[in-house]
């Protein structure tokens, strides 16, 4: 699939099959992540956690559900959850996360895998969330954002979006 076909197909997916993501596909996703730009080239201030353990994914979703009285699985039964963490004190960590996770999303689409950016759950649970201890992060690192990935139950079909644009 060429680059523009990937852009046309990319869409947030929230309905996954139970099929696991292959080791080969995970390697492709991580390779895309590693190619993302990071502010000031400070890659050593970033961490990526790949969660395939279904029980941990369910535990994270349950913590959010119970803490904020949600009535649904905010990780949508995805078989893979990748979390971007940082030790940066500046807002650059959000730009870093966006670049890394968008690369993963585009790579997932190229593999015909669905994905969805996860911000609210991580942001709202914050630095004191119970699940963080299970991520084995180095001291001073905390989750910023994440992405869920899986085989979509429906065909990936992007949406037409428009952003008002000023030409000067």
Short mmCIF file of N, CA, C and O in Angstrom, two decimals, residues 13-153:
data_model
loop_
_atom_site.label_atom_id
_atom_site.label_comp_id
_atom_site.label_asym_id
_atom_site.label_seq_id
_atom_site.Cartn_x
_atom_site.Cartn_y
_atom_site.Cartn_z
N UNK A 13 -10.21 3.12 15.12
CA UNK A 13 -10.94 1.85 15.19
C UNK A 13 -11.22 1.52 16.64
O UNK A 13 -10.32 1.58 17.49
N UNK A 14 -12.46 1.15 16.92
CA UNK A 14 -12.86 0.82 18.29
C UNK A 14 -13.63 -0.49 18.36
O UNK A 14 -14.40 -0.72 19.29
N UNK A 15 -13.41 -1.35 17.38
CA UNK A 15 -14.12 -2.62 17.33
C UNK A 15 -13.18 -3.67 16.76
O UNK A 15 -12.95 -3.71 15.55
N UNK A 16 -12.64 -4.52 17.64
CA UNK A 16 -11.57 -5.43 17.26
C UNK A 16 -11.99 -6.90 17.39
O UNK A 16 -12.82 -7.24 18.23
N UNK A 17 -11.36 -7.74 16.58
CA UNK A 17 -11.51 -9.18 16.75
C UNK A 17 -10.57 -9.62 17.89
O UNK A 17 -9.79 -8.82 18.40
N UNK A 18 -10.63 -10.88 18.25
CA UNK A 18 -9.76 -11.42 19.30
C UNK A 18 -8.40 -11.86 18.76
O UNK A 18 -7.53 -12.27 19.53
N UNK A 19 -8.21 -11.78 17.45
CA UNK A 19 -6.96 -12.24 16.83
C UNK A 19 -5.77 -11.44 17.35
O UNK A 19 -5.80 -10.20 17.39
N UNK A 20 -4.72 -12.14 17.74
CA UNK A 20 -3.51 -11.48 18.25
C UNK A 20 -2.73 -10.84 17.11
O UNK A 20 -2.86 -11.23 15.95
N UNK A 21 -1.90 -9.88 17.48
CA UNK A 21 -1.02 -9.23 16.51
C UNK A 21 0.26 -10.04 16.44
O UNK A 21 0.86 -10.37 17.47
N UNK A 22 0.71 -10.36 15.25
CA UNK A 22 1.89 -11.19 15.08
C UNK A 22 3.16 -10.47 15.56
O UNK A 22 3.21 -9.24 15.59
N UNK A 23 4.14 -11.26 15.91
CA UNK A 23 5.45 -10.72 16.33
C UNK A 23 6.04 -9.86 15.21
O UNK A 23 6.61 -8.79 15.47
N UNK A 24 5.90 -10.32 13.99
CA UNK A 24 6.43 -9.58 12.84
C UNK A 24 5.75 -8.21 12.71
O UNK A 24 6.41 -7.20 12.47
N UNK A 25 4.44 -8.17 12.89
CA UNK A 25 3.72 -6.90 12.81
C UNK A 25 4.11 -5.96 13.94
O UNK A 25 4.25 -4.75 13.73
N UNK A 26 4.32 -6.49 15.15
CA UNK A 26 4.77 -5.65 16.27
C UNK A 26 6.12 -5.03 15.94
O UNK A 26 6.35 -3.84 16.21
N UNK A 27 7.00 -5.79 15.32
CA UNK A 27 8.31 -5.26 14.93
C UNK A 27 8.17 -4.11 13.93
O UNK A 27 8.88 -3.11 14.01
N UNK A 28 7.24 -4.25 12.99
CA UNK A 28 6.99 -3.18 12.00
C UNK A 28 6.48 -1.93 12.72
O UNK A 28 6.92 -0.80 12.44
N UNK A 29 5.56 -2.10 13.66
CA UNK A 29 5.01 -0.96 14.41
C UNK A 29 6.10 -0.25 15.20
O UNK A 29 6.17 0.98 15.22
N UNK A 30 6.96 -1.02 15.85
CA UNK A 30 8.04 -0.42 16.64
C UNK A 30 9.08 0.25 15.74
O UNK A 30 9.60 1.31 16.09
N UNK A 31 9.36 -0.33 14.60
CA UNK A 31 10.29 0.30 13.67
C UNK A 31 9.76 1.67 13.25
O UNK A 31 10.51 2.64 13.18
N UNK A 32 8.46 1.76 13.00
CA UNK A 32 7.84 3.05 12.65
C UNK A 32 7.97 4.02 13.82
O UNK A 32 8.27 5.20 13.62
N UNK A 33 7.75 3.53 15.03
CA UNK A 33 7.87 4.39 16.22
C UNK A 33 9.28 4.95 16.34
O UNK A 33 9.47 6.14 16.63
N UNK A 34 10.27 4.11 16.13
CA UNK A 34 11.66 4.52 16.30
C UNK A 34 12.10 5.56 15.26
O UNK A 34 13.08 6.27 15.46
N UNK A 35 11.37 5.65 14.17
CA UNK A 35 11.71 6.61 13.11
C UNK A 35 11.06 7.98 13.34
O UNK A 35 11.31 8.92 12.59
N UNK A 36 10.26 8.10 14.38
CA UNK A 36 9.57 9.37 14.65
C UNK A 36 10.54 10.42 15.17
O UNK A 36 11.49 10.10 15.88
N UNK A 37 10.30 11.68 14.83
CA UNK A 37 11.12 12.75 15.39
C UNK A 37 10.79 12.96 16.87
O UNK A 37 9.63 12.81 17.27
N UNK A 38 11.80 13.29 17.65
CA UNK A 38 11.65 13.58 19.07
C UNK A 38 12.30 14.95 19.32
O UNK A 38 13.40 15.21 18.84
N UNK A 39 11.62 15.80 20.09
CA UNK A 39 12.13 17.15 20.36
C UNK A 39 13.57 17.12 20.86
O UNK A 39 13.89 16.36 21.78
N UNK A 40 14.41 17.90 20.22
CA UNK A 40 15.83 18.04 20.55
C UNK A 40 16.60 16.72 20.45
O UNK A 40 17.70 16.60 21.00
N UNK A 41 16.01 15.72 19.81
CA UNK A 41 16.68 14.43 19.65
C UNK A 41 16.89 13.69 20.97
O UNK A 41 17.76 12.82 21.05
N UNK A 42 16.08 13.98 21.97
CA UNK A 42 16.26 13.39 23.30
C UNK A 42 15.50 12.06 23.42
O UNK A 42 14.60 11.89 24.25
N UNK A 43 15.92 11.10 22.61
CA UNK A 43 15.29 9.78 22.60
C UNK A 43 15.46 9.05 23.93
O UNK A 43 14.62 8.23 24.30
N UNK A 44 16.53 9.36 24.65
CA UNK A 44 16.76 8.68 25.93
C UNK A 44 15.79 9.16 27.01
O UNK A 44 15.72 8.56 28.09
N UNK A 45 14.98 10.19 26.73
CA UNK A 45 13.98 10.66 27.67
C UNK A 45 12.58 10.13 27.32
O UNK A 45 11.56 10.62 27.81
N UNK A 46 12.57 9.10 26.47
CA UNK A 46 11.32 8.49 26.02
C UNK A 46 11.36 6.99 26.27
O UNK A 46 12.45 6.38 26.24
N UNK A 47 10.22 6.41 26.49
CA UNK A 47 10.09 4.96 26.63
C UNK A 47 8.82 4.51 25.92
O UNK A 47 7.83 5.23 25.88
N UNK A 48 8.86 3.29 25.40
CA UNK A 48 7.70 2.67 24.78
C UNK A 48 7.44 1.36 25.52
O UNK A 48 8.37 0.58 25.73
N UNK A 49 6.20 1.14 25.89
CA UNK A 49 5.81 -0.11 26.54
C UNK A 49 4.80 -0.81 25.66
O UNK A 49 3.77 -0.22 25.30
N UNK A 50 5.09 -2.05 25.30
CA UNK A 50 4.19 -2.85 24.48
C UNK A 50 3.47 -3.83 25.40
O UNK A 50 4.12 -4.68 26.02
N UNK A 51 2.16 -3.70 25.48
CA UNK A 51 1.37 -4.57 26.35
C UNK A 51 0.54 -5.52 25.49
O UNK A 51 -0.35 -5.09 24.76
N UNK A 52 0.86 -6.81 25.60
CA UNK A 52 0.10 -7.85 24.91
C UNK A 52 -0.71 -8.68 25.90
O UNK A 52 -1.55 -9.47 25.50
N UNK A 53 -0.38 -8.51 27.18
CA UNK A 53 -1.04 -9.26 28.24
C UNK A 53 -2.49 -8.78 28.37
O UNK A 53 -2.76 -7.68 28.86
N UNK A 54 -3.42 -9.59 27.89
CA UNK A 54 -4.84 -9.22 27.86
C UNK A 54 -5.35 -8.87 29.25
O UNK A 54 -6.14 -7.93 29.40
N UNK A 55 -4.89 -9.59 30.27
CA UNK A 55 -5.38 -9.31 31.63
C UNK A 55 -4.91 -7.94 32.11
O UNK A 55 -5.65 -7.25 32.81
N UNK A 56 -3.71 -7.52 31.74
CA UNK A 56 -3.23 -6.19 32.13
C UNK A 56 -4.00 -5.11 31.37
O UNK A 56 -4.38 -4.08 31.95
N UNK A 57 -4.26 -5.32 30.10
CA UNK A 57 -5.06 -4.36 29.33
C UNK A 57 -6.44 -4.21 29.96
O UNK A 57 -6.94 -3.09 30.15
N UNK A 58 -7.05 -5.33 30.33
CA UNK A 58 -8.36 -5.29 30.97
C UNK A 58 -8.29 -4.60 32.34
O UNK A 58 -9.20 -3.86 32.72
N UNK A 59 -7.21 -4.83 33.08
CA UNK A 59 -7.03 -4.20 34.39
C UNK A 59 -6.93 -2.67 34.27
O UNK A 59 -7.50 -1.93 35.07
N UNK A 60 -6.20 -2.21 33.25
CA UNK A 60 -6.05 -0.77 33.03
C UNK A 60 -7.42 -0.16 32.69
O UNK A 60 -7.81 0.87 33.24
N UNK A 61 -8.15 -0.82 31.81
CA UNK A 61 -9.48 -0.33 31.43
C UNK A 61 -10.41 -0.33 32.64
O UNK A 61 -11.18 0.62 32.85
N UNK A 62 -10.33 -1.37 33.47
CA UNK A 62 -11.17 -1.46 34.66
C UNK A 62 -10.84 -0.35 35.66
O UNK A 62 -11.75 0.25 36.25
N UNK A 63 -9.55 -0.05 35.83
CA UNK A 63 -9.16 1.03 36.74
C UNK A 63 -9.79 2.34 36.29
O UNK A 63 -10.33 3.10 37.10
N UNK A 64 -9.75 2.63 35.01
CA UNK A 64 -10.34 3.85 34.47
C UNK A 64 -11.86 3.84 34.64
O UNK A 64 -12.46 4.83 35.07
N UNK A 65 -12.45 2.70 34.31
CA UNK A 65 -13.90 2.54 34.39
C UNK A 65 -14.40 2.80 35.82
O UNK A 65 -15.37 3.53 36.02
N UNK A 66 -13.71 2.22 36.79
CA UNK A 66 -14.14 2.36 38.19
C UNK A 66 -13.82 3.75 38.75
O UNK A 66 -14.62 4.31 39.50
N UNK A 67 -12.67 4.30 38.38
CA UNK A 67 -12.28 5.61 38.89
C UNK A 67 -13.19 6.71 38.37
O UNK A 67 -13.52 7.65 39.10
N UNK A 68 -13.62 6.61 37.12
CA UNK A 68 -14.40 7.69 36.50
C UNK A 68 -15.83 7.28 36.16
O UNK A 68 -16.50 7.96 35.38
N UNK A 69 -16.28 6.14 36.73
CA UNK A 69 -17.66 5.69 36.57
C UNK A 69 -18.07 5.59 35.10
O UNK A 69 -19.13 6.08 34.70
N UNK A 70 -17.20 5.00 34.31
CA UNK A 70 -17.49 4.80 32.88
C UNK A 70 -18.27 3.50 32.72
O UNK A 70 -18.12 2.57 33.49
N UNK A 71 -19.07 3.44 31.69
CA UNK A 71 -19.90 2.25 31.48
C UNK A 71 -19.43 1.39 30.31
O UNK A 71 -20.16 0.52 29.85
N UNK A 72 -18.22 1.64 29.82
CA UNK A 72 -17.72 0.85 28.69
C UNK A 72 -16.21 0.61 28.83
O UNK A 72 -15.55 1.25 29.63
N UNK A 73 -15.73 -0.31 28.03
CA UNK A 73 -14.31 -0.63 27.98
C UNK A 73 -13.61 0.44 27.14
O UNK A 73 -13.76 0.48 25.93
N UNK A 74 -12.85 1.29 27.78
CA UNK A 74 -12.19 2.41 27.08
C UNK A 74 -10.99 1.97 26.25
O UNK A 74 -10.39 2.79 25.55
N UNK A 75 -10.64 0.69 26.31
CA UNK A 75 -9.59 0.16 25.44
C UNK A 75 -10.18 -0.82 24.42
O UNK A 75 -9.47 -1.49 23.69
N UNK A 76 -11.49 -0.91 24.39
CA UNK A 76 -12.26 -1.54 23.33
C UNK A 76 -11.88 -2.98 23.01
O UNK A 76 -12.02 -3.42 21.87
N UNK A 77 -11.38 -3.71 23.99
CA UNK A 77 -11.03 -5.11 23.76
C UNK A 77 -9.85 -5.31 22.84
O UNK A 77 -9.64 -6.41 22.33
N UNK A 78 -9.05 -4.28 22.64
CA UNK A 78 -7.89 -4.39 21.74
C UNK A 78 -6.88 -5.41 22.30
O UNK A 78 -6.65 -5.44 23.51
N UNK A 79 -6.26 -6.18 21.44
CA UNK A 79 -5.27 -7.15 21.90
C UNK A 79 -3.87 -6.56 22.13
O UNK A 79 -2.99 -7.24 22.65
N UNK A 80 -3.68 -5.31 21.74
CA UNK A 80 -2.36 -4.68 21.87
C UNK A 80 -2.54 -3.23 22.30
O UNK A 80 -3.35 -2.50 21.74
N UNK A 81 -1.77 -2.85 23.32
CA UNK A 81 -1.80 -1.47 23.83
C UNK A 81 -0.36 -1.01 23.95
O UNK A 81 0.43 -1.63 24.65
N UNK A 82 -0.01 0.03 23.21
CA UNK A 82 1.35 0.57 23.24
C UNK A 82 1.28 1.93 23.93
O UNK A 82 0.49 2.80 23.54
N UNK A 83 2.10 2.09 24.97
CA UNK A 83 2.11 3.32 25.75
C UNK A 83 3.43 4.05 25.55
O UNK A 83 4.50 3.45 25.64
N UNK A 84 3.33 5.34 25.26
CA UNK A 84 4.50 6.21 25.16
C UNK A 84 4.66 6.92 26.49
O UNK A 84 3.73 7.55 26.98
N UNK A 85 5.85 6.82 27.09
CA UNK A 85 6.16 7.49 28.36
C UNK A 85 7.35 8.41 28.18
O UNK A 85 8.15 8.24 27.26
N UNK A 86 7.47 9.37 29.09
CA UNK A 86 8.54 10.35 29.00
C UNK A 86 8.97 10.80 30.39
O UNK A 86 8.19 10.73 31.34
N UNK A 87 10.19 11.29 30.46
CA UNK A 87 10.69 11.90 31.69
C UNK A 87 10.74 13.42 31.55
O UNK A 87 11.15 14.11 32.48
N UNK A 88 10.33 13.94 30.40
CA UNK A 88 10.38 15.38 30.15
C UNK A 88 9.37 16.13 31.01
O UNK A 88 8.24 15.66 31.21
N UNK A 89 9.77 17.30 31.50
CA UNK A 89 8.88 18.17 32.28
C UNK A 89 8.14 19.16 31.38
O UNK A 89 7.24 19.85 31.84
N UNK A 90 8.52 19.26 30.13
CA UNK A 90 7.94 20.26 29.23
C UNK A 90 6.81 19.65 28.40
O UNK A 90 6.63 18.43 28.35
N UNK A 91 6.08 20.52 27.73
CA UNK A 91 5.01 20.08 26.84
C UNK A 91 5.54 19.33 25.62
O UNK A 91 4.76 18.73 24.87
N UNK A 92 6.84 19.33 25.42
CA UNK A 92 7.43 18.61 24.28
C UNK A 92 7.07 17.13 24.32
O UNK A 92 7.00 16.48 23.28
N UNK A 93 6.81 16.60 25.52
CA UNK A 93 6.46 15.18 25.63
C UNK A 93 5.18 14.86 24.85
O UNK A 93 5.03 13.77 24.32
N UNK A 94 4.26 15.83 24.77
CA UNK A 94 3.02 15.59 24.02
C UNK A 94 3.27 15.58 22.52
O UNK A 94 2.68 14.79 21.79
N UNK A 95 4.13 16.47 22.06
CA UNK A 95 4.51 16.47 20.64
C UNK A 95 5.25 15.17 20.30
O UNK A 95 4.99 14.55 19.26
N UNK A 96 6.16 14.76 21.19
CA UNK A 96 6.90 13.51 20.98
C UNK A 96 5.92 12.34 20.86
O UNK A 96 6.02 11.52 19.94
N UNK A 97 4.99 12.26 21.81
CA UNK A 97 4.00 11.17 21.81
C UNK A 97 3.19 11.19 20.53
O UNK A 97 2.96 10.15 19.91
N UNK A 98 2.76 12.39 20.11
CA UNK A 98 1.97 12.49 18.89
C UNK A 98 2.71 11.98 17.67
O UNK A 98 2.14 11.26 16.84
N UNK A 99 3.98 12.34 17.56
CA UNK A 99 4.78 11.88 16.41
C UNK A 99 4.96 10.36 16.43
O UNK A 99 4.78 9.69 15.42
N UNK A 100 5.32 9.83 17.58
CA UNK A 100 5.56 8.38 17.71
C UNK A 100 4.26 7.61 17.44
O UNK A 100 4.25 6.64 16.67
N UNK A 101 3.18 8.04 18.06
CA UNK A 101 1.92 7.29 17.94
C UNK A 101 1.30 7.43 16.55
O UNK A 101 0.68 6.49 16.05
N UNK A 102 1.48 8.58 15.89
CA UNK A 102 0.99 8.70 14.52
C UNK A 102 1.77 7.78 13.58
O UNK A 102 1.17 7.14 12.71
N UNK A 103 3.08 7.68 13.78
CA UNK A 103 3.85 6.74 12.97
C UNK A 103 3.35 5.31 13.17
O UNK A 103 3.22 4.54 12.21
N UNK A 104 3.07 4.96 14.42
CA UNK A 104 2.54 3.61 14.70
C UNK A 104 1.18 3.43 14.03
O UNK A 104 0.91 2.39 13.42
N UNK A 105 0.33 4.44 14.12
CA UNK A 105 -1.00 4.36 13.52
C UNK A 105 -0.92 4.16 12.01
O UNK A 105 -1.64 3.33 11.44
N UNK A 106 -0.04 4.90 11.36
CA UNK A 106 0.11 4.76 9.90
C UNK A 106 0.69 3.39 9.54
O UNK A 106 0.24 2.76 8.57
N UNK A 107 1.65 2.92 10.33
CA UNK A 107 2.20 1.58 10.08
C UNK A 107 1.12 0.52 10.28
O UNK A 107 1.03 -0.43 9.49
N UNK A 108 0.30 0.68 11.32
CA UNK A 108 -0.79 -0.28 11.56
C UNK A 108 -1.74 -0.31 10.36
O UNK A 108 -2.11 -1.39 9.88
N UNK A 109 -2.09 0.86 9.86
CA UNK A 109 -2.99 0.93 8.71
C UNK A 109 -2.37 0.23 7.51
O UNK A 109 -3.05 -0.50 6.78
N UNK A 110 -1.06 0.42 7.31
CA UNK A 110 -0.38 -0.23 6.17
C UNK A 110 -0.42 -1.75 6.28
O UNK A 110 -0.31 -2.45 5.28
N UNK A 111 -0.60 -2.26 7.51
CA UNK A 111 -0.70 -3.70 7.75
C UNK A 111 -2.17 -4.16 7.82
O UNK A 111 -2.45 -5.29 8.21
N UNK A 112 -3.08 -3.25 7.48
CA UNK A 112 -4.52 -3.50 7.59
C UNK A 112 -4.97 -3.79 9.02
O UNK A 112 -5.89 -4.58 9.26
N UNK A 113 -4.30 -3.14 9.98
CA UNK A 113 -4.68 -3.23 11.38
C UNK A 113 -5.36 -1.93 11.78
O UNK A 113 -4.98 -0.85 11.31
N UNK A 114 -6.35 -2.03 12.64
CA UNK A 114 -7.01 -0.86 13.16
C UNK A 114 -6.26 -0.31 14.36
O UNK A 114 -5.54 -1.04 15.05
N UNK A 115 -6.43 0.98 14.62
CA UNK A 115 -5.77 1.60 15.77
C UNK A 115 -6.61 2.77 16.26
O UNK A 115 -7.45 3.30 15.54
N UNK A 116 -6.37 3.15 17.51
CA UNK A 116 -7.05 4.31 18.07
C UNK A 116 -6.14 4.95 19.12
O UNK A 116 -5.62 4.27 20.01
N UNK A 117 -5.93 6.24 18.98
CA UNK A 117 -5.12 7.03 19.91
C UNK A 117 -5.82 7.08 21.25
O UNK A 117 -7.01 7.34 21.33
N UNK A 118 -5.09 6.82 22.33
CA UNK A 118 -5.66 6.82 23.68
C UNK A 118 -5.00 7.93 24.49
O UNK A 118 -3.82 7.86 24.82
N UNK A 119 -5.78 8.99 24.76
CA UNK A 119 -5.28 10.12 25.52
C UNK A 119 -5.99 10.26 26.86
O UNK A 119 -5.38 10.33 27.91
N UNK A 120 -7.32 10.30 26.82
CA UNK A 120 -8.10 10.59 28.02
C UNK A 120 -7.85 9.63 29.17
O UNK A 120 -7.67 10.06 30.32
N UNK A 121 -7.83 8.35 28.91
CA UNK A 121 -7.61 7.37 29.96
C UNK A 121 -6.29 7.61 30.67
O UNK A 121 -6.23 7.70 31.89
N UNK A 122 -5.23 7.76 29.90
CA UNK A 122 -3.89 7.95 30.49
C UNK A 122 -3.81 9.29 31.22
O UNK A 122 -3.33 9.37 32.35
N UNK A 123 -4.28 10.34 30.57
CA UNK A 123 -4.22 11.67 31.16
C UNK A 123 -5.05 11.75 32.44
O UNK A 123 -4.60 12.29 33.45
N UNK A 124 -6.26 11.22 32.42
CA UNK A 124 -7.14 11.32 33.58
C UNK A 124 -6.70 10.45 34.75
O UNK A 124 -6.86 10.85 35.90
N UNK A 125 -6.15 9.27 34.48
CA UNK A 125 -5.66 8.45 35.58
C UNK A 125 -4.40 9.05 36.20
O UNK A 125 -4.14 8.87 37.38
N UNK A 126 -3.62 9.77 35.40
CA UNK A 126 -2.49 10.53 35.92
C UNK A 126 -1.30 9.69 36.39
O UNK A 126 -1.22 8.48 36.15
N UNK A 127 -0.37 10.37 37.05
CA UNK A 127 0.90 9.77 37.46
C UNK A 127 0.76 8.79 38.63
O UNK A 127 1.70 8.06 38.92
N UNK A 128 -0.37 8.81 39.31
CA UNK A 128 -0.55 7.94 40.48
C UNK A 128 -1.39 6.71 40.18
O UNK A 128 -1.78 5.99 41.10
N UNK A 129 -1.66 6.44 38.92
CA UNK A 129 -2.48 5.28 38.56
C UNK A 129 -1.80 3.99 39.01
O UNK A 129 -0.57 3.87 38.99
N UNK A 130 -2.61 3.04 39.42
CA UNK A 130 -2.09 1.76 39.93
C UNK A 130 -1.33 0.97 38.86
O UNK A 130 -0.35 0.31 39.15
N UNK A 131 -1.82 1.03 37.62
CA UNK A 131 -1.23 0.21 36.56
C UNK A 131 0.22 0.60 36.25
O UNK A 131 0.98 -0.22 35.73
N UNK A 132 0.61 1.81 36.56
CA UNK A 132 1.94 2.30 36.17
C UNK A 132 3.06 1.44 36.74
O UNK A 132 4.05 1.17 36.06
N UNK A 133 2.89 0.96 37.95
CA UNK A 133 3.92 0.09 38.55
C UNK A 133 4.19 -1.16 37.72
O UNK A 133 5.29 -1.68 37.72
N UNK A 134 3.18 -1.62 37.00
CA UNK A 134 3.32 -2.84 36.20
C UNK A 134 4.00 -2.60 34.86
O UNK A 134 4.28 -3.55 34.13
N UNK A 135 4.29 -1.34 34.53
CA UNK A 135 4.93 -1.02 33.25
C UNK A 135 6.45 -1.14 33.31
O UNK A 135 7.11 -1.04 32.28
N UNK A 136 7.00 -1.32 34.50
CA UNK A 136 8.46 -1.45 34.68
C UNK A 136 9.23 -0.27 34.09
O UNK A 136 10.28 -0.44 33.48
N UNK A 137 8.70 0.93 34.30
CA UNK A 137 9.36 2.13 33.79
C UNK A 137 10.50 2.54 34.72
O UNK A 137 10.45 2.30 35.93
N UNK A 138 11.51 3.17 34.14
CA UNK A 138 12.60 3.74 34.94
C UNK A 138 12.03 4.86 35.80
O UNK A 138 11.02 5.49 35.45
N UNK A 139 12.69 5.16 36.92
CA UNK A 139 12.27 6.26 37.79
C UNK A 139 12.19 7.56 36.99
O UNK A 139 13.05 7.85 36.16
N UNK A 140 11.14 8.33 37.25
CA UNK A 140 10.99 9.63 36.59
C UNK A 140 10.24 9.58 35.28
O UNK A 140 9.99 10.61 34.67
N UNK A 141 9.88 8.38 34.81
CA UNK A 141 9.13 8.24 33.56
C UNK A 141 7.66 7.97 33.87
O UNK A 141 7.34 7.20 34.77
N UNK A 142 6.78 8.63 33.09
CA UNK A 142 5.35 8.46 33.27
C UNK A 142 4.66 8.39 31.91
O UNK A 142 5.09 9.04 30.96
N UNK A 143 3.56 7.62 31.83
CA UNK A 143 2.82 7.55 30.57
C UNK A 143 2.31 8.91 30.14
O UNK A 143 1.88 9.72 30.97
N UNK A 144 2.36 9.15 28.83
CA UNK A 144 1.87 10.40 28.24
C UNK A 144 0.59 10.10 27.45
O UNK A 144 -0.44 10.71 27.68
N UNK A 145 0.67 9.21 26.50
CA UNK A 145 -0.45 8.79 25.66
C UNK A 145 -0.19 7.38 25.19
O UNK A 145 0.90 6.84 25.38
N UNK A 146 -1.18 6.80 24.52
CA UNK A 146 -1.00 5.44 24.02
C UNK A 146 -1.81 5.22 22.77
O UNK A 146 -2.50 6.12 22.27
N UNK A 147 -1.72 3.99 22.28
CA UNK A 147 -2.47 3.60 21.09
C UNK A 147 -2.86 2.14 21.22
O UNK A 147 -2.05 1.31 21.65
N UNK A 148 -4.12 1.85 20.91
CA UNK A 148 -4.57 0.46 20.88
C UNK A 148 -4.57 0.00 19.44
O UNK A 148 -4.81 0.78 18.52
N UNK A 149 -4.28 -1.28 19.26
CA UNK A 149 -4.15 -1.83 17.91
C UNK A 149 -4.76 -3.22 17.87
O UNK A 149 -4.61 -3.99 18.83
N UNK A 150 -5.40 -3.53 16.77
CA UNK A 150 -5.96 -4.87 16.59
C UNK A 150 -6.49 -5.06 15.19
O UNK A 150 -6.48 -4.14 14.36
N UNK A 151 -6.96 -6.27 14.94
CA UNK A 151 -7.61 -6.56 13.67
C UNK A 151 -9.04 -6.03 13.76
O UNK A 151 -9.80 -6.43 14.65
N UNK A 152 -9.38 -5.13 12.87
CA UNK A 152 -10.69 -4.49 12.89
C UNK A 152 -11.78 -5.47 12.45
O UNK A 152 -11.56 -6.28 11.55
N UNK A 153 -12.94 -5.34 13.08
CA UNK A 153 -14.08 -6.16 12.67
C UNK A 153 -14.71 -5.64 11.39
O UNK A 153 -15.49 -6.34 10.76
#
